Amino acid sequence: MGYRRGWRRIAYGVLGVVLAIAFAACNPFNPTNNETTQPGSSLPLLKPFPEVLALDTPDLPEWIEQISPVDNAASLAQIRIRFQSPLIPLESLESPSQQALLDKFELVPELPGKFRFLTPRMVGFQSDIALPTATRFRVTLKSGLSDLADHQLAEDLAWTFHTPPIALSGLPGADTSAENFFPSELEPTLEFSANTALDIDSIEEHVRLTPVGESRSVSFEAALIEEDSEENRNPKDRFNPDAVPHRYSITPKQTLKKATRYDLTFSPGLRPAQGNLASEEEFTRALKTYGPFAFEKLDFVGGPGQGSAYGRFMKGIGQLKFNNGIVASSASEEITVEPPPKESPQLLRAYDDD
């Protein structure tokens, strides 16, 4: 008998572990549900939300005063529904028996949190995280929902709202209309920021680096630049991961051509790592690689008509402009002035990579 009881305890113990693992696997926000992490980061790999089709804002029955948010919503917006009459008695606000009424409220995609009574006349969604960027949500009040004044929904009432779309910043290169470029290396690592975590495969699909006048683009690898681990983030950033920009790098798999202008294009369709709304805007920049070192022109700054004459020259200070950054010591050695100036004051000034 003792032998059987021992095996029974072991069996129950194994069953408990299996159930615990199954429960964790059902929670898409549990880091243990992710066997891999985001490339270049210790943060768990995010799973994309299911698609949600846009709905028009519905006409509300008289006994429902307000629904929010609708259309656009900030990441810290709260989902709230206000009714004309109480749904539950005030003394039953926290009663478990009244919580069954909250099953009539649904949020898709699901977020960690729950619907709760804020007042007898107001229901809100208490979320454990901020609303993720680039996501469309659907809120549904299910048929059968009623208040204490005997009003009742005969059919589901649903609407959608969305958080801000994908936005990129700190893009490398210059504006496509620019004439002057700071030359790019031939084997560059280009970086940019996004207002939400992006799908790495989507970056490689929708970003193109193409020599001007050619149709074939340069292939490259994309990666998330190392971020703070979940444990090292402050509570505010853990609640709202999109409060801090997400940094990414793109590295060409081949050496770029010299003295060549490239168009860098982020085409519509760039997907977030978790949200369900792809980008609709095209982002474009221009790059130009180093060419053979050459002198371009002589400019004057600080001359008459610009406030006052500057220094000892009537036209202002002369600036020698080159197509690439210079080595300051070589400028001092190789640039001469005739007739030579006196030892003081110093006539020529140069700075590395200027």
Short mmCIF file of C-alpha atoms in Angstrom, two decimals:
data_model
loop_
_atom_site.label_atom_id
_atom_site.label_comp_id
_atom_site.label_asym_id
_atom_site.label_seq_id
_atom_site.Cartn_x
_atom_site.Cartn_y
_atom_site.Cartn_z
CA MET A 1 0.00 0.00 0.00
CA GLY A 2 2.82 2.37 0.88
CA TYR A 3 4.44 1.60 -2.46
CA ARG A 4 1.23 2.52 -4.31
CA ARG A 5 0.75 5.74 -2.35
CA GLY A 6 4.32 6.76 -3.24
CA TRP A 7 3.73 6.32 -6.95
CA ARG A 8 0.41 8.13 -6.65
CA ARG A 9 2.16 11.18 -5.10
CA ILE A 10 4.71 11.18 -7.93
CA ALA A 11 1.93 10.95 -10.54
CA TYR A 12 0.05 13.87 -8.97
CA GLY A 13 3.26 15.88 -8.82
CA VAL A 14 3.99 15.30 -12.52
CA LEU A 15 0.38 16.19 -13.37
CA GLY A 16 0.69 19.46 -11.44
CA VAL A 17 3.85 20.43 -13.35
CA VAL A 18 2.20 19.62 -16.68
CA LEU A 19 -0.84 21.76 -15.80
CA ALA A 20 1.38 24.65 -14.70
CA ILE A 21 3.29 24.54 -17.99
CA ALA A 22 0.05 24.36 -19.96
CA PHE A 23 -1.32 27.38 -18.10
CA ALA A 24 1.81 29.39 -18.81
CA ALA A 25 1.68 28.41 -22.48
CA CYS A 26 -1.85 29.82 -22.73
CA ASN A 27 -0.65 33.25 -21.63
CA PRO A 28 0.87 35.10 -24.63
CA PHE A 29 2.35 37.76 -22.32
CA ASN A 30 4.24 35.29 -20.13
CA PRO A 31 7.97 35.47 -21.04
CA THR A 32 8.30 31.74 -20.42
CA ASN A 33 5.99 31.23 -23.39
CA ASN A 34 8.77 32.42 -25.69
CA GLU A 35 11.56 29.99 -26.40
CA THR A 36 13.60 32.70 -28.16
CA THR A 37 14.33 36.35 -27.57
CA GLN A 38 14.35 39.34 -29.86
CA PRO A 39 17.57 39.46 -31.93
CA GLY A 40 20.16 41.57 -30.12
CA SER A 41 18.10 41.72 -26.93
CA SER A 42 17.34 39.73 -23.82
CA LEU A 43 13.65 40.71 -24.08
CA PRO A 44 11.21 37.93 -25.00
CA LEU A 45 10.10 37.56 -28.60
CA LEU A 46 6.70 39.22 -28.99
CA LYS A 47 3.83 37.38 -30.66
CA PRO A 48 1.75 39.37 -33.18
CA PHE A 49 -1.86 40.14 -32.35
CA PRO A 50 -4.65 38.74 -34.54
CA GLU A 51 -6.08 40.99 -37.24
CA VAL A 52 -9.06 43.15 -36.25
CA LEU A 53 -11.24 44.66 -38.97
CA ALA A 54 -12.22 48.30 -38.57
CA LEU A 55 -15.80 49.02 -37.49
CA ASP A 56 -17.78 52.25 -37.67
CA THR A 57 -18.64 53.92 -34.40
CA PRO A 58 -22.12 52.58 -33.55
CA ASP A 59 -25.23 54.54 -32.69
CA LEU A 60 -25.71 54.15 -28.96
CA PRO A 61 -29.03 53.35 -27.31
CA GLU A 62 -30.26 56.07 -24.97
CA TRP A 63 -29.35 54.11 -21.85
CA ILE A 64 -25.65 53.96 -22.85
CA GLU A 65 -24.21 57.46 -22.47
CA GLN A 66 -20.64 57.12 -23.67
CA ILE A 67 -18.04 54.68 -25.02
CA SER A 68 -14.35 55.51 -25.20
CA PRO A 69 -11.94 55.57 -26.81
CA VAL A 70 -13.12 55.65 -30.42
CA ASP A 71 -10.94 56.14 -33.51
CA ASN A 72 -7.51 57.27 -32.24
CA ALA A 73 -6.27 56.43 -28.75
CA ALA A 74 -3.10 57.21 -26.85
CA SER A 75 -1.13 54.38 -25.28
CA LEU A 76 -2.31 55.35 -21.79
CA ALA A 77 -5.99 55.73 -22.74
CA GLN A 78 -8.48 53.76 -20.64
CA ILE A 79 -11.39 51.83 -22.11
CA ARG A 80 -14.58 53.02 -20.40
CA ILE A 81 -18.33 52.58 -20.90
CA ARG A 82 -20.72 54.90 -19.04
CA PHE A 83 -24.39 54.06 -18.59
CA GLN A 84 -27.39 56.25 -17.80
CA SER A 85 -28.59 54.00 -14.97
CA PRO A 86 -26.66 51.72 -12.61
CA LEU A 87 -25.92 48.20 -13.73
CA ILE A 88 -25.50 47.00 -10.14
CA PRO A 89 -26.39 48.35 -6.69
CA LEU A 90 -23.73 50.52 -5.08
CA GLU A 91 -23.35 48.12 -2.15
CA SER A 92 -22.59 45.31 -4.62
CA LEU A 93 -19.73 47.10 -6.39
CA GLU A 94 -17.11 44.55 -5.32
CA SER A 95 -19.45 41.61 -4.82
CA PRO A 96 -18.29 38.43 -6.61
CA SER A 97 -21.90 37.71 -7.55
CA GLN A 98 -21.96 40.84 -9.72
CA GLN A 99 -18.74 40.02 -11.53
CA ALA A 100 -20.57 37.60 -13.86
CA LEU A 101 -22.08 40.67 -15.53
CA LEU A 102 -18.57 41.64 -16.65
CA ASP A 103 -18.49 38.58 -18.92
CA LYS A 104 -20.68 40.66 -21.22
CA PHE A 105 -17.65 42.88 -21.98
CA GLU A 106 -14.95 41.68 -24.40
CA LEU A 107 -11.67 43.12 -25.64
CA VAL A 108 -9.86 41.79 -28.74
CA PRO A 109 -6.88 41.38 -28.93
CA GLU A 110 -6.65 40.27 -25.33
CA LEU A 111 -4.46 42.21 -22.93
CA PRO A 112 -3.38 41.24 -19.42
CA GLY A 113 -6.02 42.85 -17.24
CA LYS A 114 -9.77 42.72 -16.68
CA PHE A 115 -13.00 44.66 -16.94
CA ARG A 116 -14.24 45.99 -13.62
CA PHE A 117 -16.89 48.30 -12.23
CA LEU A 118 -15.45 51.77 -11.66
CA THR A 119 -18.86 52.96 -10.40
CA PRO A 120 -22.28 51.32 -10.59
CA ARG A 121 -22.78 53.28 -13.84
CA MET A 122 -19.32 52.88 -15.34
CA VAL A 123 -17.26 49.90 -16.48
CA GLY A 124 -13.60 50.20 -17.40
CA PHE A 125 -10.80 47.91 -18.48
CA GLN A 126 -8.03 47.78 -15.90
CA SER A 127 -4.96 46.88 -17.97
CA ASP A 128 -1.67 45.62 -16.61
CA ILE A 129 0.20 47.21 -19.53
CA ALA A 130 -0.19 50.28 -21.74
CA LEU A 131 -1.99 49.86 -25.05
CA PRO A 132 0.62 48.65 -27.58
CA THR A 133 1.40 50.93 -30.52
CA ALA A 134 0.16 50.16 -34.05
CA THR A 135 -2.76 48.06 -32.82
CA ARG A 136 -6.46 48.06 -33.61
CA PHE A 137 -8.73 46.88 -30.79
CA ARG A 138 -12.37 45.79 -30.81
CA VAL A 139 -14.60 46.25 -27.77
CA THR A 140 -17.86 44.30 -27.65
CA LEU A 141 -20.83 44.68 -25.32
CA LYS A 142 -22.60 41.35 -25.70
CA SER A 143 -26.32 40.82 -26.16
CA GLY A 144 -28.20 40.35 -22.90
CA LEU A 145 -26.28 43.11 -21.08
CA SER A 146 -28.81 44.96 -18.92
CA ASP A 147 -29.07 47.63 -16.23
CA LEU A 148 -31.26 47.96 -13.16
CA ALA A 149 -33.80 50.02 -15.13
CA ASP A 150 -34.62 46.97 -17.30
CA HIS A 151 -32.76 48.19 -20.39
CA GLN A 152 -31.16 45.34 -22.30
CA LEU A 153 -29.06 44.83 -25.44
CA ALA A 154 -30.90 42.71 -28.00
CA GLU A 155 -27.69 42.21 -30.02
CA ASP A 156 -23.96 42.76 -29.68
CA LEU A 157 -22.71 46.35 -29.69
CA ALA A 158 -19.11 46.65 -30.95
CA TRP A 159 -16.67 49.33 -32.03
CA THR A 160 -12.96 49.63 -32.80
CA PHE A 161 -10.20 52.07 -32.00
CA HIS A 162 -6.49 52.11 -32.78
CA THR A 163 -3.28 53.34 -31.20
CA PRO A 164 -0.71 55.52 -33.07
CA PRO A 165 0.78 54.01 -36.26
CA ILE A 166 4.38 52.98 -36.78
CA ALA A 167 6.68 56.02 -36.90
CA LEU A 168 10.40 56.05 -37.67
CA SER A 169 12.96 58.61 -36.53
CA GLY A 170 16.72 59.15 -36.59
CA LEU A 171 16.88 57.79 -40.13
CA PRO A 172 20.39 57.68 -41.62
CA GLY A 173 21.43 59.77 -44.61
CA ALA A 174 19.94 63.04 -45.80
CA ASP A 175 16.69 64.26 -47.25
CA THR A 176 16.21 63.09 -50.84
CA SER A 177 16.19 66.74 -52.03
CA ALA A 178 19.57 67.47 -50.43
CA GLU A 179 22.54 68.43 -52.61
CA ASN A 180 25.29 68.05 -50.02
CA PHE A 181 25.88 64.76 -48.22
CA PHE A 182 28.14 63.70 -45.41
CA PRO A 183 29.79 60.74 -47.17
CA SER A 184 28.89 57.25 -46.05
CA GLU A 185 31.35 54.42 -45.51
CA LEU A 186 31.45 51.55 -47.98
CA GLU A 187 30.58 49.02 -45.27
CA PRO A 188 28.22 51.04 -43.07
CA THR A 189 26.00 49.96 -40.21
CA LEU A 190 22.92 52.15 -40.52
CA GLU A 191 20.71 52.82 -37.50
CA PHE A 192 17.22 54.17 -36.95
CA SER A 193 14.54 54.27 -34.25
CA ALA A 194 10.90 53.16 -34.19
CA ASN A 195 8.11 54.04 -31.78
CA THR A 196 7.34 50.33 -31.29
CA ALA A 197 9.06 46.97 -31.61
CA LEU A 198 9.28 45.89 -35.26
CA ASP A 199 9.25 42.48 -36.90
CA ILE A 200 12.83 41.82 -38.03
CA ASP A 201 11.79 39.85 -41.12
CA SER A 202 9.47 42.68 -42.08
CA ILE A 203 12.36 45.18 -41.95
CA GLU A 204 14.35 43.06 -44.38
CA GLU A 205 11.28 42.74 -46.63
CA HIS A 206 10.29 46.41 -46.74
CA VAL A 207 13.58 48.32 -46.57
CA ARG A 208 15.46 48.88 -49.82
CA LEU A 209 18.92 50.39 -50.41
CA THR A 210 19.16 51.00 -54.15
CA PRO A 211 21.83 52.78 -56.26
CA VAL A 212 20.23 55.71 -58.10
CA GLY A 213 19.49 54.72 -61.69
CA GLU A 214 19.52 50.99 -60.94
CA SER A 215 16.73 48.56 -60.09
CA ARG A 216 18.62 45.97 -58.06
CA SER A 217 18.76 46.68 -54.34
CA VAL A 218 21.47 45.79 -51.84
CA SER A 219 20.57 42.94 -49.48
CA PHE A 220 21.27 43.42 -45.79
CA GLU A 221 20.69 42.08 -42.30
CA ALA A 222 18.52 43.84 -39.71
CA ALA A 223 18.81 43.54 -35.94
CA LEU A 224 17.46 45.07 -32.76
CA ILE A 225 20.17 47.01 -30.94
CA GLU A 226 20.66 45.72 -27.38
CA GLU A 227 18.11 47.09 -24.95
CA ASP A 228 17.82 46.93 -21.18
CA SER A 229 16.54 43.61 -19.91
CA GLU A 230 13.08 43.42 -18.38
CA GLU A 231 14.58 43.36 -14.88
CA ASN A 232 16.64 46.53 -15.46
CA ARG A 233 13.74 48.62 -16.75
CA ASN A 234 12.02 51.06 -14.44
CA PRO A 235 8.33 50.41 -13.59
CA LYS A 236 7.12 53.08 -16.02
CA ASP A 237 8.94 51.52 -18.98
CA ARG A 238 7.84 48.03 -17.98
CA PHE A 239 4.22 49.22 -18.02
CA ASN A 240 4.68 51.01 -21.35
CA PRO A 241 7.55 49.44 -23.37
CA ASP A 242 6.88 51.82 -26.28
CA ALA A 243 7.66 54.87 -24.11
CA VAL A 244 11.33 54.33 -25.03
CA PRO A 245 12.29 54.29 -28.76
CA HIS A 246 13.36 50.93 -30.16
CA ARG A 247 16.72 51.09 -31.97
CA TYR A 248 17.53 48.98 -35.02
CA SER A 249 20.54 48.48 -37.27
CA ILE A 250 20.68 47.48 -40.92
CA THR A 251 23.99 46.21 -42.29
CA PRO A 252 24.54 45.65 -46.05
CA LYS A 253 25.76 42.15 -46.93
CA GLN A 254 28.06 43.56 -49.61
CA THR A 255 30.47 46.45 -49.95
CA LEU A 256 28.83 49.54 -51.43
CA LYS A 257 30.12 51.22 -54.57
CA LYS A 258 32.34 54.26 -54.26
CA ALA A 259 31.06 57.74 -55.12
CA THR A 260 27.51 56.41 -55.54
CA ARG A 261 24.22 57.81 -54.36
CA TYR A 262 21.76 55.34 -52.85
CA ASP A 263 18.07 55.72 -52.08
CA LEU A 264 17.05 54.23 -48.73
CA THR A 265 13.33 53.40 -48.77
CA PHE A 266 11.07 52.04 -46.04
CA SER A 267 8.02 50.95 -48.02
CA PRO A 268 4.47 50.65 -46.60
CA GLY A 269 3.70 47.30 -45.03
CA LEU A 270 6.34 47.37 -42.30
CA ARG A 271 4.91 45.20 -39.52
CA PRO A 272 5.15 45.67 -35.74
CA ALA A 273 6.40 42.78 -33.65
CA GLN A 274 3.19 42.68 -31.61
CA GLY A 275 0.62 45.08 -33.04
CA ASN A 276 -1.69 44.23 -35.93
CA LEU A 277 -1.40 47.41 -38.04
CA ALA A 278 1.33 47.59 -40.69
CA SER A 279 2.78 50.96 -41.71
CA GLU A 280 0.98 52.91 -44.45
CA GLU A 281 3.56 55.67 -44.92
CA GLU A 282 6.71 55.49 -47.02
CA PHE A 283 9.93 56.77 -45.44
CA THR A 284 12.78 57.75 -47.79
CA ARG A 285 16.33 58.96 -47.30
CA ALA A 286 19.42 59.32 -49.48
CA LEU A 287 23.03 58.24 -48.95
CA LYS A 288 26.20 58.91 -50.87
CA THR A 289 29.38 56.92 -50.44
CA TYR A 290 32.91 58.23 -50.34
CA GLY A 291 34.52 59.09 -53.67
CA PRO A 292 38.13 59.93 -54.56
CA PHE A 293 39.30 62.79 -52.35
CA ALA A 294 38.86 66.14 -54.13
CA PHE A 295 38.70 69.87 -53.47
CA GLU A 296 35.25 71.28 -54.25
CA LYS A 297 35.17 75.04 -53.73
CA LEU A 298 36.16 78.11 -51.73
CA ASP A 299 33.40 79.73 -49.64
CA PHE A 300 33.40 82.91 -47.56
CA VAL A 301 31.52 83.37 -44.30
CA GLY A 302 31.11 86.32 -41.94
CA GLY A 303 31.54 88.95 -44.65
CA PRO A 304 29.92 92.40 -45.02
CA GLY A 305 26.12 92.28 -45.01
CA GLN A 306 26.13 89.35 -42.60
CA GLY A 307 26.19 91.52 -39.50
CA SER A 308 29.72 92.85 -39.79
CA ALA A 309 33.03 92.11 -41.49
CA TYR A 310 34.79 89.28 -39.66
CA GLY A 311 38.50 89.31 -39.00
CA ARG A 312 41.06 90.84 -41.34
CA PHE A 313 39.55 89.89 -44.73
CA MET A 314 37.06 92.11 -46.55
CA LYS A 315 35.06 89.18 -47.95
CA GLY A 316 35.01 87.30 -44.65
CA ILE A 317 36.69 84.04 -43.67
CA GLY A 318 37.63 81.75 -46.53
CA GLN A 319 36.59 78.09 -46.19
CA LEU A 320 38.13 75.37 -48.31
CA LYS A 321 35.52 72.67 -48.93
CA PHE A 322 36.37 69.07 -49.80
CA ASN A 323 34.14 66.16 -50.73
CA ASN A 324 35.42 64.03 -47.80
CA GLY A 325 36.43 64.75 -44.24
CA ILE A 326 40.10 65.66 -43.86
CA VAL A 327 42.98 64.69 -41.59
CA ALA A 328 43.76 67.97 -39.84
CA SER A 329 47.53 67.39 -39.63
CA SER A 330 47.76 66.81 -43.38
CA ALA A 331 45.91 70.07 -44.05
CA SER A 332 48.43 71.99 -41.96
CA GLU A 333 51.30 70.37 -43.86
CA GLU A 334 49.97 70.41 -47.41
CA ILE A 335 48.02 73.68 -47.70
CA THR A 336 50.22 76.74 -48.28
CA VAL A 337 49.54 80.46 -48.65
CA GLU A 338 51.59 82.80 -50.84
CA PRO A 339 53.00 85.13 -49.81
CA PRO A 340 53.50 83.29 -46.52
CA PRO A 341 51.93 84.99 -43.48
CA LYS A 342 53.82 85.94 -40.37
CA GLU A 343 54.12 83.32 -37.67
CA SER A 344 51.39 84.99 -35.63
CA PRO A 345 48.44 85.01 -35.90
CA GLN A 346 47.80 81.50 -37.20
CA LEU A 347 46.24 81.77 -40.63
CA LEU A 348 45.09 78.17 -41.22
CA ARG A 349 42.83 76.13 -38.94
CA ALA A 350 41.68 72.58 -39.63
CA TYR A 351 39.81 69.87 -37.71
CA ASP A 352 39.77 66.12 -38.19
CA ASP A 353 36.92 64.82 -40.34
CA ASP A 354 35.72 68.38 -41.04
#
